[in-house]
Amino acid sequence: MFGVTTHELGHEWFPMVVGSNERLYAWMDEGFNTFINIYSTLAFYSDTAPRDRGNAIQWARFAASGLDVPSMLPADRVPPPLLGQAEYNKPATGLYLLREHILADTARFDAAFREYIRRWAYKHPTPADFFRSMEDRLGEDLSWFWRGWFYRTDVVDLAVDSVRARTDSTGTSALVYLSSPGALPMPVDLRLTYANGATEDVRLPVEIWYLGNRYTYQRKVPTEVVKVEIDPKQNFPDVRRGNNTWMKP
């Protein structure tokens, strides 16, 4: 009851204040409100709130099923059993992913989202207006994300292909060979585990994929690397986690 009530209250803003066209772009109303519901539920119920929406693992399971459809489809063209995923859960999960893990800066996202509302209050924005407004305020090109998440059904699949050590006069470096078999790139959160048991976390920006779907990360290391893992906290909706980890034979 709480979820339904707060969701419907949210429609006072989307689409009643920010007047997007729900017949053409249902996700701009339903997805926005579902996204906001994640936080309203957490604020009200705290630790007892359900964690199903915005959950990367659950979304990855659905994306891997092959049933996903683009959120950009008009609602009357989405098969009824998939309407909840396409227009509610998928955009909500995408915005949650953007706020919490891609930008990893909630204050920046919130400022940009508020600015979108301010600019388009009592007007009729399209998805392009939302995307442009967010990018303008964030100062960042997110076309790769809008395209893959909203216009298409691209999936996230990041992999550690192999790891090698290189020693020269300056010391020892680890060369981590990464790939992105999935069509939707993401930043890469790496955890390196050393022979002495110590771990080190590194974030590589999404720009590493701009020149292709393979990238070699090189880093000076204090001792031998015995394990490398992508996304150890499972924040990203990777559809194939079996290739996320390399361990020294």
CSV table of C-alpha atoms in Angstrom, one decimal:
chain,number,residue,atom,x,y,z
A,1,MET,CA,0.0,0.0,0.0
A,2,PHE,CA,2.8,2.4,0.9
A,3,GLY,CA,4.5,1.8,-2.5
A,4,VAL,CA,1.4,2.3,-4.5
A,5,THR,CA,0.4,5.4,-2.6
A,6,THR,CA,3.9,7.1,-2.9
A,7,HIS,CA,4.1,6.1,-6.6
A,8,GLU,CA,0.8,7.7,-7.4
A,9,LEU,CA,1.8,10.8,-5.3
A,10,GLY,CA,4.8,11.0,-7.5
A,11,HIS,CA,2.6,11.5,-10.6
A,12,GLU,CA,1.9,15.0,-9.2
A,13,TRP,CA,5.4,15.8,-10.5
A,14,PHE,CA,5.6,13.3,-13.4
A,15,PRO,CA,3.7,13.9,-15.6
A,16,MET,CA,1.5,16.6,-14.0
A,17,VAL,CA,4.3,19.2,-13.5
A,18,VAL,CA,6.9,17.9,-15.9
A,19,GLY,CA,4.5,17.1,-18.8
A,20,SER,CA,6.0,14.2,-20.7
A,21,ASN,CA,3.9,12.2,-23.1
A,22,GLU,CA,3.1,8.9,-21.3
A,23,ARG,CA,1.5,7.4,-24.4
A,24,LEU,CA,4.8,7.7,-26.3
A,25,TYR,CA,7.3,7.6,-23.4
A,26,ALA,CA,5.7,5.9,-20.5
A,27,TRP,CA,9.1,5.4,-18.8
A,28,MET,CA,9.5,9.1,-18.3
A,29,ASP,CA,6.6,8.9,-15.9
A,30,GLU,CA,6.4,5.4,-14.6
A,31,GLY,CA,10.2,4.9,-14.6
A,32,PHE,CA,10.9,8.2,-12.8
A,33,ASN,CA,8.4,7.5,-10.1
A,34,THR,CA,9.6,3.9,-9.7
A,35,PHE,CA,13.1,5.3,-9.3
A,36,ILE,CA,12.1,7.8,-6.7
A,37,ASN,CA,10.1,5.0,-4.9
A,38,ILE,CA,13.4,3.2,-4.3
A,39,TYR,CA,14.5,6.1,-2.1
A,40,SER,CA,11.1,6.9,-0.5
A,41,THR,CA,10.7,3.3,0.6
A,42,LEU,CA,14.3,3.2,2.0
A,43,ALA,CA,13.7,6.5,3.9
A,44,PHE,CA,10.4,5.3,5.4
A,45,TYR,CA,11.2,1.6,6.1
A,46,SER,CA,15.0,1.8,6.5
A,47,ASP,CA,16.6,-1.6,6.9
A,48,THR,CA,13.3,-3.5,6.4
A,49,ALA,CA,12.7,-2.1,2.9
A,50,PRO,CA,12.6,-4.6,0.0
A,51,ARG,CA,15.7,-4.5,-2.2
A,52,ASP,CA,14.2,-5.8,-5.5
A,53,ARG,CA,14.1,-2.6,-7.5
A,54,GLY,CA,17.4,-1.1,-8.5
A,55,ASN,CA,19.0,-4.5,-7.8
A,56,ALA,CA,21.7,-5.2,-10.3
A,57,ILE,CA,21.7,-9.0,-9.9
A,58,GLN,CA,18.0,-9.3,-10.4
A,59,TRP,CA,18.1,-7.1,-13.5
A,60,ALA,CA,21.0,-9.0,-14.9
A,61,ARG,CA,19.0,-12.3,-14.7
A,62,PHE,CA,16.1,-10.7,-16.6
A,63,ALA,CA,18.4,-9.1,-19.2
A,64,ALA,CA,20.1,-12.5,-19.8
A,65,SER,CA,16.7,-14.1,-20.4
A,66,GLY,CA,16.4,-12.5,-23.8
A,67,LEU,CA,13.0,-11.1,-23.0
A,68,ASP,CA,14.1,-7.5,-22.6
A,69,VAL,CA,12.6,-4.8,-24.9
A,70,PRO,CA,13.6,-1.2,-25.3
A,71,SER,CA,12.0,1.3,-22.9
A,72,MET,CA,11.6,3.7,-25.8
A,73,LEU,CA,8.9,1.6,-27.3
A,74,PRO,CA,5.4,3.2,-26.9
A,75,ALA,CA,3.5,1.4,-24.1
A,76,ASP,CA,0.9,0.0,-26.6
A,77,ARG,CA,3.7,-1.7,-28.5
A,78,VAL,CA,5.2,-3.5,-25.5
A,79,PRO,CA,3.9,-7.0,-24.8
A,80,PRO,CA,1.6,-6.7,-21.7
A,81,PRO,CA,3.6,-9.2,-19.6
A,82,LEU,CA,6.8,-7.1,-20.2
A,83,LEU,CA,5.3,-3.7,-19.6
A,84,GLY,CA,6.3,-3.5,-15.9
A,85,GLN,CA,9.9,-4.3,-16.8
A,86,ALA,CA,10.2,-2.0,-19.8
A,87,GLU,CA,8.5,1.1,-18.5
A,88,TYR,CA,8.9,0.8,-14.7
A,89,ASN,CA,11.8,-1.4,-13.5
A,90,LYS,CA,14.3,-1.0,-16.3
A,91,PRO,CA,14.4,2.8,-16.3
A,92,ALA,CA,14.3,2.9,-12.5
A,93,THR,CA,17.2,0.4,-12.3
A,94,GLY,CA,19.1,2.4,-14.9
A,95,LEU,CA,18.8,5.7,-13.1
A,96,TYR,CA,19.7,4.0,-9.8
A,97,LEU,CA,22.7,2.6,-11.5
A,98,LEU,CA,23.7,5.9,-12.9
A,99,ARG,CA,23.3,7.8,-9.6
A,100,GLU,CA,24.9,5.3,-7.3
A,101,HIS,CA,27.5,3.5,-9.3
A,102,ILE,CA,28.3,5.1,-12.7
A,103,LEU,CA,28.6,8.7,-11.5
A,104,ALA,CA,29.1,7.4,-8.0
A,105,ASP,CA,28.2,10.9,-6.9
A,106,THR,CA,24.7,11.3,-5.6
A,107,ALA,CA,24.9,15.0,-5.1
A,108,ARG,CA,25.9,15.6,-8.8
A,109,PHE,CA,23.0,13.4,-10.0
A,110,ASP,CA,20.5,15.1,-7.7
A,111,ALA,CA,21.5,18.5,-8.8
A,112,ALA,CA,21.2,17.6,-12.4
A,113,PHE,CA,17.8,15.9,-11.9
A,114,ARG,CA,16.4,18.9,-10.0
A,115,GLU,CA,17.7,21.1,-12.8
A,116,TYR,CA,15.8,19.0,-15.4
A,117,ILE,CA,12.6,19.4,-13.3
A,118,ARG,CA,13.2,23.2,-13.1
A,119,ARG,CA,13.8,23.7,-16.8
A,120,TRP,CA,10.9,21.5,-18.0
A,121,ALA,CA,8.2,22.3,-15.4
A,122,TYR,CA,4.9,23.0,-17.2
A,123,LYS,CA,6.4,22.1,-20.5
A,124,HIS,CA,6.5,18.9,-22.6
A,125,PRO,CA,10.0,17.3,-22.7
A,126,THR,CA,11.0,14.4,-24.8
A,127,PRO,CA,13.6,11.8,-23.8
A,128,ALA,CA,16.2,13.8,-25.8
A,129,ASP,CA,15.4,16.9,-23.6
A,130,PHE,CA,16.0,14.8,-20.5
A,131,PHE,CA,19.2,13.4,-21.7
A,132,ARG,CA,20.6,16.8,-22.9
A,133,SER,CA,19.6,18.5,-19.6
A,134,MET,CA,21.3,15.9,-17.5
A,135,GLU,CA,24.5,16.0,-19.6
A,136,ASP,CA,24.5,19.8,-19.6
A,137,ARG,CA,24.3,20.0,-15.8
A,138,LEU,CA,26.7,17.0,-15.2
A,139,GLY,CA,29.2,18.2,-17.8
A,140,GLU,CA,29.6,14.6,-19.0
A,141,ASP,CA,28.8,12.7,-22.2
A,142,LEU,CA,26.5,9.9,-21.3
A,143,SER,CA,25.3,9.0,-24.8
A,144,TRP,CA,26.8,5.5,-24.5
A,145,PHE,CA,24.5,4.9,-21.5
A,146,TRP,CA,21.3,6.4,-22.9
A,147,ARG,CA,21.7,4.5,-26.1
A,148,GLY,CA,22.5,1.1,-24.6
A,149,TRP,CA,20.0,1.2,-21.7
A,150,PHE,CA,17.0,3.1,-23.1
A,151,TYR,CA,17.1,2.8,-26.9
A,152,ARG,CA,18.4,-0.7,-27.1
A,153,THR,CA,18.6,-3.9,-25.1
A,154,ASP,CA,22.4,-4.0,-24.8
A,155,VAL,CA,23.8,-6.1,-21.9
A,156,VAL,CA,26.7,-5.6,-19.5
A,157,ASP,CA,29.4,-8.4,-19.7
A,158,LEU,CA,32.8,-7.5,-18.5
A,159,ALA,CA,35.7,-10.0,-18.3
A,160,VAL,CA,39.2,-10.6,-16.9
A,161,ASP,CA,40.8,-12.5,-19.7
A,162,SER,CA,44.3,-13.0,-18.2
A,163,VAL,CA,46.9,-11.5,-16.0
A,164,ARG,CA,50.6,-11.3,-16.5
A,165,ALA,CA,53.6,-10.0,-14.6
A,166,ARG,CA,56.3,-7.8,-16.1
A,167,THR,CA,59.6,-7.1,-14.3
A,168,ASP,CA,62.1,-4.5,-15.4
A,169,SER,CA,64.6,-2.1,-13.8
A,170,THR,CA,61.8,0.0,-12.2
A,171,GLY,CA,60.1,-3.0,-10.5
A,172,THR,CA,57.2,-5.4,-11.2
A,173,SER,CA,54.0,-4.5,-12.9
A,174,ALA,CA,50.8,-6.5,-13.3
A,175,LEU,CA,49.2,-6.4,-16.7
A,176,VAL,CA,45.5,-7.1,-16.5
A,177,TYR,CA,43.8,-7.9,-19.8
A,178,LEU,CA,40.2,-6.9,-19.8
A,179,SER,CA,37.4,-7.2,-22.3
A,180,SER,CA,33.8,-6.2,-22.7
A,181,PRO,CA,32.0,-8.9,-24.7
A,182,GLY,CA,28.7,-7.2,-23.9
A,183,ALA,CA,27.6,-4.2,-26.0
A,184,LEU,CA,27.0,-1.9,-23.0
A,185,PRO,CA,30.2,-0.6,-21.5
A,186,MET,CA,30.6,0.3,-17.9
A,187,PRO,CA,33.2,1.6,-15.6
A,188,VAL,CA,35.3,-1.2,-14.2
A,189,ASP,CA,35.7,-1.7,-10.5
A,190,LEU,CA,38.7,-4.0,-10.0
A,191,ARG,CA,39.9,-5.8,-6.8
A,192,LEU,CA,43.5,-7.0,-6.9
A,193,THR,CA,44.5,-9.6,-4.3
A,194,TYR,CA,48.2,-10.0,-3.5
A,195,ALA,CA,50.2,-13.1,-2.4
A,196,ASN,CA,50.4,-11.7,1.1
A,197,GLY,CA,46.6,-11.5,1.4
A,198,ALA,CA,46.3,-7.7,1.0
A,199,THR,CA,43.7,-6.3,-1.4
A,200,GLU,CA,43.5,-3.1,-3.5
A,201,ASP,CA,40.5,-1.6,-5.2
A,202,VAL,CA,40.8,0.3,-8.4
A,203,ARG,CA,38.2,2.1,-10.5
A,204,LEU,CA,38.7,2.4,-14.3
A,205,PRO,CA,36.5,4.9,-16.1
A,206,VAL,CA,34.1,3.9,-18.9
A,207,GLU,CA,36.3,5.8,-21.3
A,208,ILE,CA,38.7,2.9,-21.4
A,209,TRP,CA,36.3,1.3,-23.9
A,210,TYR,CA,36.1,4.2,-26.3
A,211,LEU,CA,38.7,2.6,-28.6
A,212,GLY,CA,37.3,-0.9,-28.6
A,213,ASN,CA,36.2,-3.8,-26.4
A,214,ARG,CA,39.7,-4.8,-25.1
A,215,TYR,CA,41.9,-2.9,-22.7
A,216,THR,CA,45.1,-3.7,-20.9
A,217,TYR,CA,45.5,-2.2,-17.4
A,218,GLN,CA,49.1,-1.9,-16.2
A,219,ARG,CA,50.0,-1.2,-12.5
A,220,LYS,CA,53.1,-1.3,-10.4
A,221,VAL,CA,52.6,-3.9,-7.7
A,222,PRO,CA,54.4,-4.5,-4.4
A,223,THR,CA,54.2,-8.3,-4.7
A,224,GLU,CA,52.7,-11.1,-6.9
A,225,VAL,CA,49.0,-10.7,-7.9
A,226,VAL,CA,47.1,-14.0,-7.2
A,227,LYS,CA,43.5,-12.9,-8.0
A,228,VAL,CA,41.8,-10.2,-9.9
A,229,GLU,CA,38.0,-9.7,-9.7
A,230,ILE,CA,35.7,-7.3,-11.6
A,231,ASP,CA,32.8,-5.7,-9.6
A,232,PRO,CA,33.4,-7.6,-6.3
A,233,LYS,CA,30.4,-5.8,-4.7
A,234,GLN,CA,28.1,-6.8,-7.6
A,235,ASN,CA,26.9,-3.3,-8.2
A,236,PHE,CA,26.6,-3.7,-12.0
A,237,PRO,CA,24.1,-5.9,-13.9
A,238,ASP,CA,26.7,-8.2,-15.5
A,239,VAL,CA,24.9,-11.0,-17.2
A,240,ARG,CA,27.9,-13.5,-17.0
A,241,ARG,CA,29.8,-13.3,-13.8
A,242,GLY,CA,31.7,-16.5,-14.5
A,243,ASN,CA,34.3,-14.5,-16.5
A,244,ASN,CA,34.7,-11.7,-13.8
A,245,THR,CA,37.4,-13.4,-11.9
A,246,TRP,CA,41.0,-14.5,-12.6
A,247,MET,CA,43.0,-16.6,-10.2
A,248,LYS,CA,46.6,-17.6,-10.4
A,249,PRO,CA,46.8,-21.3,-11.4
